[in-house]
PDB file of C-alpha atoms in Angstrom:
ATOM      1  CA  UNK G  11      17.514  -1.239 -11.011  1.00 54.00           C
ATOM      2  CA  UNK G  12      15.522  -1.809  -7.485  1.00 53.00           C
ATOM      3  CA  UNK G  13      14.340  -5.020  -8.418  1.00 58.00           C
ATOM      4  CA  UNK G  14      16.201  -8.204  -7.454  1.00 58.00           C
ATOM      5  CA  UNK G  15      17.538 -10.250 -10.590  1.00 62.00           C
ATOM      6  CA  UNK G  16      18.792 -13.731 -11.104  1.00 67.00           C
ATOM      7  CA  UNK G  17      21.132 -12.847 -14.025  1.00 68.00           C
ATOM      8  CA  UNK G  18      22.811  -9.678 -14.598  1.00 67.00           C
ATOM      9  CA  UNK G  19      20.801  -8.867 -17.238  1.00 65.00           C
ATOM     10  CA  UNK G  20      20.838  -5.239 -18.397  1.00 69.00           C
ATOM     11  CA  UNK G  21      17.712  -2.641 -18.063  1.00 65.00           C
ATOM     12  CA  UNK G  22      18.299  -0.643 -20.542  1.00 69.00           C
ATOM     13  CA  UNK G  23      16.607  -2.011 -23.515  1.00 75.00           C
ATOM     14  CA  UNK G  24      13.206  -1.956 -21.689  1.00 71.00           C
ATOM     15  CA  UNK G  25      13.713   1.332 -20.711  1.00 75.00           C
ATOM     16  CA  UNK G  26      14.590   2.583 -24.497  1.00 82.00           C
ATOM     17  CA  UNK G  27      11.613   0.622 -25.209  1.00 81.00           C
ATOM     18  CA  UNK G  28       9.275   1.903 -23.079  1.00 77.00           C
ATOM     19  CA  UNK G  29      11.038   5.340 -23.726  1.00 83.00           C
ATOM     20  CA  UNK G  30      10.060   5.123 -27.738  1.00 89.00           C
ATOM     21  CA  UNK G  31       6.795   3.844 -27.137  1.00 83.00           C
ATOM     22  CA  UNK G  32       5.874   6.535 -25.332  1.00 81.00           C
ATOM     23  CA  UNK G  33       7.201   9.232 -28.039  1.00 85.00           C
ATOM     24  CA  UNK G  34       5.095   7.428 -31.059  1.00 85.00           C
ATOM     25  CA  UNK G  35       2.001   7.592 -28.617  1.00 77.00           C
ATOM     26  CA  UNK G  36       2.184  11.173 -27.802  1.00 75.00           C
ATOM     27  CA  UNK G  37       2.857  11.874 -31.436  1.00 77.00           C
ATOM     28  CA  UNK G  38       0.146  10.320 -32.780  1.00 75.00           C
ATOM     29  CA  UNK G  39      -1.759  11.749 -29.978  1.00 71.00           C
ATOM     30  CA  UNK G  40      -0.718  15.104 -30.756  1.00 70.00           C
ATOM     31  CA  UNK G  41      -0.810  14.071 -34.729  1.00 68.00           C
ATOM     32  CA  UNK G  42      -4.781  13.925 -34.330  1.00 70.00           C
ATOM     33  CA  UNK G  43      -6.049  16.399 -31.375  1.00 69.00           C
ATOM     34  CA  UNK G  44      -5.915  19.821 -32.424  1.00 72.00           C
ATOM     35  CA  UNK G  45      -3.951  21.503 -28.929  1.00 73.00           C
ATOM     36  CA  UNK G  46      -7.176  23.132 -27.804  1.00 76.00           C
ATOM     37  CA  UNK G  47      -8.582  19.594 -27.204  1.00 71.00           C
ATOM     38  CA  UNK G  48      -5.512  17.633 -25.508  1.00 68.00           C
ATOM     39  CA  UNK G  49      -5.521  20.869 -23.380  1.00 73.00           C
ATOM     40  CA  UNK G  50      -9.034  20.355 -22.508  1.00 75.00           C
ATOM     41  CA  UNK G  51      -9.064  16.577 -21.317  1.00 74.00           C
ATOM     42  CA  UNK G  52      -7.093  14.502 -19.451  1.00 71.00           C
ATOM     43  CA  UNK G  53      -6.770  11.268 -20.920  1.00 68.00           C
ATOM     44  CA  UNK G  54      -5.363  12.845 -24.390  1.00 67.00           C
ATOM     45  CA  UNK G  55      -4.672   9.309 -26.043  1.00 67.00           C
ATOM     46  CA  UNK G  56      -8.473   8.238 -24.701  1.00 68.00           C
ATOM     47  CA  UNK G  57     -10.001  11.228 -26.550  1.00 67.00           C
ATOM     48  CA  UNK G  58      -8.176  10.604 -29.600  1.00 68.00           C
ATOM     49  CA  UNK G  59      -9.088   6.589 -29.768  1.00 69.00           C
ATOM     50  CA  UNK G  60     -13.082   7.953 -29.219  1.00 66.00           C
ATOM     51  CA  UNK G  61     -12.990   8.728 -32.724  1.00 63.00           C
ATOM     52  CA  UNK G  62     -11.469   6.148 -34.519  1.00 65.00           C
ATOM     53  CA  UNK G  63     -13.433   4.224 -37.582  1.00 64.00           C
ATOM     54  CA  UNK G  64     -12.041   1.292 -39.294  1.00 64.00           C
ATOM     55  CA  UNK G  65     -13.875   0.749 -42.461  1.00 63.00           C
ATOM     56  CA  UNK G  66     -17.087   2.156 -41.104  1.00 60.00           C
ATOM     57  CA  UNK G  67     -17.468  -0.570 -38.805  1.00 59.00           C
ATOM     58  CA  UNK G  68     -15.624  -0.785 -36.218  1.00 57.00           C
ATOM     59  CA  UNK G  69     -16.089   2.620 -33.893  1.00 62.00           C
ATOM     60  CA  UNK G  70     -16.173   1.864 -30.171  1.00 66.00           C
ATOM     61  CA  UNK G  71     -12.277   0.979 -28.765  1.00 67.00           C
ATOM     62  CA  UNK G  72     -12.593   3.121 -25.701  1.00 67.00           C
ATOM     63  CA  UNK G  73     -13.798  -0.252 -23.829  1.00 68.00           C
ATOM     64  CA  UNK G  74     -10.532  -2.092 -25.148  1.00 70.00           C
ATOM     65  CA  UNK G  75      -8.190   1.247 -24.486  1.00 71.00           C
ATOM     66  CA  UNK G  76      -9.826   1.672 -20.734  1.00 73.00           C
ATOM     67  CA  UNK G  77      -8.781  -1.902 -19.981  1.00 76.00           C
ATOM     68  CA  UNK G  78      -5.710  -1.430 -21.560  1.00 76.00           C
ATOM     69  CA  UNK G  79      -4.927   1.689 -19.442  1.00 75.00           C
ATOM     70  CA  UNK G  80      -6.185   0.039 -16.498  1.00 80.00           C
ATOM     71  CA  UNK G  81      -4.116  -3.296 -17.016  1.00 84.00           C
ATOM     72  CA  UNK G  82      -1.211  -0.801 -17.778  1.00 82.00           C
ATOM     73  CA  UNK G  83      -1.953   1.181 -14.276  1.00 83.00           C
ATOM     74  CA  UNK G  84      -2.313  -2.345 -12.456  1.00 89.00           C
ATOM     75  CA  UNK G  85       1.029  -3.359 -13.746  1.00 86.00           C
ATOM     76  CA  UNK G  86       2.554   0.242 -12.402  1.00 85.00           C
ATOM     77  CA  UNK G  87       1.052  -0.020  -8.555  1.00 88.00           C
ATOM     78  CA  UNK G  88       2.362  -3.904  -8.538  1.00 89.00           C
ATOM     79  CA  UNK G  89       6.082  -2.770 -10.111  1.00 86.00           C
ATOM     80  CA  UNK G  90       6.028  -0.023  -7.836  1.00 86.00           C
ATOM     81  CA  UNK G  91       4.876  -2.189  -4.469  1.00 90.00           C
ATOM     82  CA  UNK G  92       7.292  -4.718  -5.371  1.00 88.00           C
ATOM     83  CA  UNK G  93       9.993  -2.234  -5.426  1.00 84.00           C
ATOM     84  CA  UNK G  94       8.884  -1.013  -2.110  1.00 86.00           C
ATOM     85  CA  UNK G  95       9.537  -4.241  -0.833  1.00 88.00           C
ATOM     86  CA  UNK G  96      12.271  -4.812  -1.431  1.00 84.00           C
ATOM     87  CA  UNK G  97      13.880  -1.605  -0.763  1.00 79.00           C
ATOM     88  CA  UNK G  98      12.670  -2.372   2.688  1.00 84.00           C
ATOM     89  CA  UNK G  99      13.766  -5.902   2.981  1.00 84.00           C
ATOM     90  CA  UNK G 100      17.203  -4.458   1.807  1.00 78.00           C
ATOM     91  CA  UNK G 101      16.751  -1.783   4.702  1.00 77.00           C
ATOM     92  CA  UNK G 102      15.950  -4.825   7.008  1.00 82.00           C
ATOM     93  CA  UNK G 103      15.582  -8.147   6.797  1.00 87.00           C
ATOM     94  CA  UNK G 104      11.663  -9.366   7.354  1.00 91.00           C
ATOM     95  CA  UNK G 105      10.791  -5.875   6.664  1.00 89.00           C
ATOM     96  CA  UNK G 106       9.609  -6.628   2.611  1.00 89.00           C
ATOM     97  CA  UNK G 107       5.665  -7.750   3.656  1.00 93.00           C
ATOM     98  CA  UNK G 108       5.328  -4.837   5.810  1.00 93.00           C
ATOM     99  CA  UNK G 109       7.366  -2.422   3.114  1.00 90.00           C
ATOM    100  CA  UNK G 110       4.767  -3.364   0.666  1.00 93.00           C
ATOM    101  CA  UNK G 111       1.901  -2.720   3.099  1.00 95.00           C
ATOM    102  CA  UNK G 112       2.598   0.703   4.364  1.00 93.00           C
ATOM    103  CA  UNK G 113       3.618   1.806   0.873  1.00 90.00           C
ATOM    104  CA  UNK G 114       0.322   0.599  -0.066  1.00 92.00           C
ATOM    105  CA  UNK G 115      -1.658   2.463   2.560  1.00 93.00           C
ATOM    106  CA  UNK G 116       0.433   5.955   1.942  1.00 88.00           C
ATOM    107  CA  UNK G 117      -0.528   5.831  -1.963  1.00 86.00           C
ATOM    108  CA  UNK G 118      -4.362   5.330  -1.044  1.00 88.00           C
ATOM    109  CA  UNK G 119      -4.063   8.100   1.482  1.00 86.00           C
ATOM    110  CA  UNK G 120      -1.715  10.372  -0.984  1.00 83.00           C
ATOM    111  CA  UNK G 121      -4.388   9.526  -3.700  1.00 83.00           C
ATOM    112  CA  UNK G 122      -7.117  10.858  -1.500  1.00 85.00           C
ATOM    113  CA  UNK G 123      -5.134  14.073  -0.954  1.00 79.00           C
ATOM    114  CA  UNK G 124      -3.169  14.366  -4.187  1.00 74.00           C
ATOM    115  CA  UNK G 125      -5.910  16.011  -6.534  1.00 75.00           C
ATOM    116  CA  UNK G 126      -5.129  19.141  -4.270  1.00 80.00           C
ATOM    117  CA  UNK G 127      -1.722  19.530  -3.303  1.00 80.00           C
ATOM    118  CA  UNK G 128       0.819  21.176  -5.145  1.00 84.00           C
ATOM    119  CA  UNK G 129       3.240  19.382  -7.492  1.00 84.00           C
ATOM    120  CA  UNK G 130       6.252  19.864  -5.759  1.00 88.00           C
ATOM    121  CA  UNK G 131       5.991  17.735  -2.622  1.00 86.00           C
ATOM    122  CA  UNK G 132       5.471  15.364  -5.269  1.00 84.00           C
ATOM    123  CA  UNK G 133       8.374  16.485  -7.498  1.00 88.00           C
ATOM    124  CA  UNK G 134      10.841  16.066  -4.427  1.00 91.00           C
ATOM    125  CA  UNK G 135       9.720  12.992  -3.139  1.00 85.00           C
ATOM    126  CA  UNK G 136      10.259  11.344  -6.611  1.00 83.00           C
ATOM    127  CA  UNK G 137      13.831  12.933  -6.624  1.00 88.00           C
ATOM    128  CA  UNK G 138      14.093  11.109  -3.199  1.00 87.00           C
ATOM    129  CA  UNK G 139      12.498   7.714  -3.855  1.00 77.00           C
ATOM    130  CA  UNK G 140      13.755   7.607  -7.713  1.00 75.00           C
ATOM    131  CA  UNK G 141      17.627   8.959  -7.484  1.00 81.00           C
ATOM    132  CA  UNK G 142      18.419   9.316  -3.769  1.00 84.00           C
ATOM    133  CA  UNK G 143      17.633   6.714  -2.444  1.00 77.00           C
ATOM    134  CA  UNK G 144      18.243   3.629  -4.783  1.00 74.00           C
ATOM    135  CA  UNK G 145      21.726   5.186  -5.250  1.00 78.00           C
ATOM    136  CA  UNK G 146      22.278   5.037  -1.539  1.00 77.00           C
ATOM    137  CA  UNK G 147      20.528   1.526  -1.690  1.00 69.00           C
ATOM    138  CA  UNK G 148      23.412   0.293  -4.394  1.00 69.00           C
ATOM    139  CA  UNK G 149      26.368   1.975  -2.369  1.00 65.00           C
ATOM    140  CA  UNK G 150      25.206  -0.128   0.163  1.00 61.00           C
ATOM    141  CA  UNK G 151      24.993  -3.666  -1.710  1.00 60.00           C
ATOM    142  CA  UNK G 152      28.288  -2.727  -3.547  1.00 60.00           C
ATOM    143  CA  UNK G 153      29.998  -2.259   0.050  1.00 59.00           C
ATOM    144  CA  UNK G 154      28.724  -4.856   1.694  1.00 60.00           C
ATOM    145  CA  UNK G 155      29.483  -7.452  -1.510  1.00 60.00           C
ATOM    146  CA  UNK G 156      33.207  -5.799  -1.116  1.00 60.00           C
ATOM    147  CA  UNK G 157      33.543  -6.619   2.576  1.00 56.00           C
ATOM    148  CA  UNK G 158      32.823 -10.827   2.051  1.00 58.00           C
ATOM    149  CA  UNK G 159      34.589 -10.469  -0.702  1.00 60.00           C
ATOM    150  CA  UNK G 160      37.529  -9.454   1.844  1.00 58.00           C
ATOM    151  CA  UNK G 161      36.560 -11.526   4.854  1.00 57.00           C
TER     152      UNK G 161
END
């Protein structure tokens, strides 16, 4: 919804998408690992592809899944930069470049810090960035469309 658009094309589907494919992963995830081992790890879809044989021959996928889940983590930080840029070009104009540069430097310094802090900071400044303040962010647009519409 952050994310500027040429047409007004609808998010939805992508999110239903991406929605599903998560639910089929988790239950095939959870279709394999007993609950004592997805408890155990981490990476619960890693651990299960660590054991996967097709035909006898083919064993070793964790090299294709790590590069998938690092592509896939890559693809996250960009979306999520981009979105801080533009939130802050949309607070200012001219502000985008450095948006996307201080929200880089507070994830690396959150990362550093994260493994030990609770989870609700986290938890509320999700509610914040997520629903607070991209609703504020469209109240704005829609007001501001409405006044040249006027003018």
């Amino acid at each position: 919804a952050m994310l500027p658009r040429e047409k007004k094309s609808r998010p939805w589907p992508w999110a239903l998408g991406l929605t599903v494919g998560a639910v089929i992963l988790s239950a095939v995830t959870v279709g394999v690992l007993s609950p004592a081992v997805a408890e155990k790890t981490e990476g619960a879809f890693f651990e299960m592809v660590r054991g996967i044989r097709i035909f006898g021959v083919a064993e070793r996928f964790e090299a294709v899944v790590a590069a998938a889940m690092t592509l896939g983590w890559f693809c996250l930080l960009s979306l999520l930069l981009t979105v801080a840029g533009h939130m802050a070009e949309t607070l200012h104009a001219g502000w985008g470049k450095a948006g996307v540069w201080i929200s880089a430097v507070l994830a690396a310094v959150i990362s550093l810090w994260g493994r030990r802090a609770p989870a609700w900071p986290f938890a509320l400044g999700a509610l914040v960035l997520w629903c607070l303040l991209p609703t504020l962010f469209s109240r704005k647009e829609k007001n501001s469309k409405n006044f040249e519409k006027s003018t």
